[in-house]
Amino acid sequence: MNFEDRIAHQVQAARGNVKKVLGRAAGNRRMESEGRREQTRGNLKRAADKLRDAFKR
């Protein structure tokens, strides 16, 4: 796992969070749920990265 992938996963989680907040503020449930899904995917990928690192050592 390289550094660029880690950053991409973190950016995905952050982008999802922004989308979720904007969707909530605009009253757009679809955007809010898309943001929630994107944030969850990014967080899961980050957790997988951490697990890989834990077992590498």
mmCIF file with all atom_site columns, C-alpha atoms in Angstrom:
data_model
loop_
_atom_site.group_PDB
_atom_site.id
_atom_site.type_symbol
_atom_site.label_atom_id
_atom_site.label_alt_id
_atom_site.label_comp_id
_atom_site.label_asym_id
_atom_site.label_entity_id
_atom_site.label_seq_id
_atom_site.pdbx_PDB_ins_code
_atom_site.Cartn_x
_atom_site.Cartn_y
_atom_site.Cartn_z
_atom_site.occupancy
_atom_site.B_iso_or_equiv
_atom_site.pdbx_formal_charge
_atom_site.auth_seq_id
_atom_site.auth_comp_id
_atom_site.auth_asym_id
_atom_site.auth_atom_id
_atom_site.pdbx_PDB_model_num
ATOM 1  C CA . MET A 1 1  ? 0.000   0.000  0.000  1.00 0.00 ? 1  MET A CA 1
ATOM 2  C CA . ASN A 1 2  ? 1.552   3.254  -1.037 1.00 0.00 ? 2  ASN A CA 1
ATOM 3  C CA . PHE A 1 3  ? 1.227   6.752  0.285  1.00 0.00 ? 3  PHE A CA 1
ATOM 4  C CA . GLU A 1 4  ? -0.903  7.984  -2.631 1.00 0.00 ? 4  GLU A CA 1
ATOM 5  C CA . ASP A 1 5  ? -3.541  5.328  -1.955 1.00 0.00 ? 5  ASP A CA 1
ATOM 6  C CA . ARG A 1 6  ? -3.723  6.300  1.694  1.00 0.00 ? 6  ARG A CA 1
ATOM 7  C CA . ILE A 1 7  ? -4.233  9.946  0.779  1.00 0.00 ? 7  ILE A CA 1
ATOM 8  C CA . ALA A 1 8  ? -6.860  8.996  -1.819 1.00 0.00 ? 8  ALA A CA 1
ATOM 9  C CA . HIS A 1 9  ? -8.820  7.030  0.798  1.00 0.00 ? 9  HIS A CA 1
ATOM 10 C CA . GLN A 1 10 ? -8.642  9.898  3.253  1.00 0.00 ? 10 GLN A CA 1
ATOM 11 C CA . VAL A 1 11 ? -9.772  12.355 0.564  1.00 0.00 ? 11 VAL A CA 1
ATOM 12 C CA . GLN A 1 12 ? -12.666 10.049 -0.353 1.00 0.00 ? 12 GLN A CA 1
ATOM 13 C CA . ALA A 1 13 ? -13.848 10.005 3.269  1.00 0.00 ? 13 ALA A CA 1
ATOM 14 C CA . ALA A 1 14 ? -13.534 13.789 3.553  1.00 0.00 ? 14 ALA A CA 1
ATOM 15 C CA . ARG A 1 15 ? -15.321 14.374 0.240  1.00 0.00 ? 15 ARG A CA 1
ATOM 16 C CA . GLY A 1 16 ? -18.142 12.125 1.411  1.00 0.00 ? 16 GLY A CA 1
ATOM 17 C CA . ASN A 1 17 ? -18.436 14.057 4.642  1.00 0.00 ? 17 ASN A CA 1
ATOM 18 C CA . VAL A 1 18 ? -18.686 17.366 2.768  1.00 0.00 ? 18 VAL A CA 1
ATOM 19 C CA . LYS A 1 19 ? -21.306 15.936 0.425  1.00 0.00 ? 19 LYS A CA 1
ATOM 20 C CA . LYS A 1 20 ? -23.278 14.613 3.379  1.00 0.00 ? 20 LYS A CA 1
ATOM 21 C CA . VAL A 1 21 ? -23.247 17.970 5.172  1.00 0.00 ? 21 VAL A CA 1
ATOM 22 C CA . LEU A 1 22 ? -24.166 19.907 2.019  1.00 0.00 ? 22 LEU A CA 1
ATOM 23 C CA . GLY A 1 23 ? -26.986 17.491 1.270  1.00 0.00 ? 23 GLY A CA 1
ATOM 24 C CA . ARG A 1 24 ? -28.328 17.861 4.787  1.00 0.00 ? 24 ARG A CA 1
ATOM 25 C CA . ALA A 1 25 ? -28.106 21.665 4.609  1.00 0.00 ? 25 ALA A CA 1
ATOM 26 C CA . ALA A 1 26 ? -29.861 21.759 1.240  1.00 0.00 ? 26 ALA A CA 1
ATOM 27 C CA . GLY A 1 27 ? -32.492 19.255 2.293  1.00 0.00 ? 27 GLY A CA 1
ATOM 28 C CA . ASN A 1 28 ? -31.343 16.917 -0.488 1.00 0.00 ? 28 ASN A CA 1
ATOM 29 C CA . ARG A 1 29 ? -31.651 13.404 0.903  1.00 0.00 ? 29 ARG A CA 1
ATOM 30 C CA . ARG A 1 30 ? -30.113 11.799 -2.159 1.00 0.00 ? 30 ARG A CA 1
ATOM 31 C CA . MET A 1 31 ? -26.918 13.862 -1.891 1.00 0.00 ? 31 MET A CA 1
ATOM 32 C CA . GLU A 1 32 ? -26.784 13.253 1.838  1.00 0.00 ? 32 GLU A CA 1
ATOM 33 C CA . SER A 1 33 ? -27.028 9.480  1.406  1.00 0.00 ? 33 SER A CA 1
ATOM 34 C CA . GLU A 1 34 ? -24.440 9.494  -1.405 1.00 0.00 ? 34 GLU A CA 1
ATOM 35 C CA . GLY A 1 35 ? -22.089 11.406 0.871  1.00 0.00 ? 35 GLY A CA 1
ATOM 36 C CA . ARG A 1 36 ? -22.687 8.992  3.704  1.00 0.00 ? 36 ARG A CA 1
ATOM 37 C CA . ARG A 1 37 ? -21.907 6.033  1.411  1.00 0.00 ? 37 ARG A CA 1
ATOM 38 C CA . GLU A 1 38 ? -18.772 7.665  0.034  1.00 0.00 ? 38 GLU A CA 1
ATOM 39 C CA . GLN A 1 39 ? -17.553 8.548  3.516  1.00 0.00 ? 39 GLN A CA 1
ATOM 40 C CA . THR A 1 40 ? -18.131 4.985  4.701  1.00 0.00 ? 40 THR A CA 1
ATOM 41 C CA . ARG A 1 41 ? -16.234 3.535  1.723  1.00 0.00 ? 41 ARG A CA 1
ATOM 42 C CA . GLY A 1 42 ? -13.280 5.804  2.405  1.00 0.00 ? 42 GLY A CA 1
ATOM 43 C CA . ASN A 1 43 ? -13.278 4.935  6.095  1.00 0.00 ? 43 ASN A CA 1
ATOM 44 C CA . LEU A 1 44 ? -13.434 1.205  5.351  1.00 0.00 ? 44 LEU A CA 1
ATOM 45 C CA . LYS A 1 45 ? -10.515 1.463  2.945  1.00 0.00 ? 45 LYS A CA 1
ATOM 46 C CA . ARG A 1 46 ? -8.530  3.382  5.566  1.00 0.00 ? 46 ARG A CA 1
ATOM 47 C CA . ALA A 1 47 ? -9.295  0.675  8.136  1.00 0.00 ? 47 ALA A CA 1
ATOM 48 C CA . ALA A 1 48 ? -8.130  -1.997 5.686  1.00 0.00 ? 48 ALA A CA 1
ATOM 49 C CA . ASP A 1 49 ? -4.883  -0.069 5.183  1.00 0.00 ? 49 ASP A CA 1
ATOM 50 C CA . LYS A 1 50 ? -4.312  -0.024 8.932  1.00 0.00 ? 50 LYS A CA 1
ATOM 51 C CA . LEU A 1 51 ? -4.974  -3.749 9.200  1.00 0.00 ? 51 LEU A CA 1
ATOM 52 C CA . ARG A 1 52 ? -2.496  -4.489 6.413  1.00 0.00 ? 52 ARG A CA 1
ATOM 53 C CA . ASP A 1 53 ? 0.115   -2.435 8.209  1.00 0.00 ? 53 ASP A CA 1
ATOM 54 C CA . ALA A 1 54 ? -0.538  -4.212 11.490 1.00 0.00 ? 54 ALA A CA 1
ATOM 55 C CA . PHE A 1 55 ? 0.067   -7.617 9.902  1.00 0.00 ? 55 PHE A CA 1
ATOM 56 C CA . LYS A 1 56 ? 3.127   -6.495 7.930  1.00 0.00 ? 56 LYS A CA 1
ATOM 57 C CA . ARG A 1 57 ? 5.115   -6.006 11.107 1.00 0.00 ? 57 ARG A CA 1
#
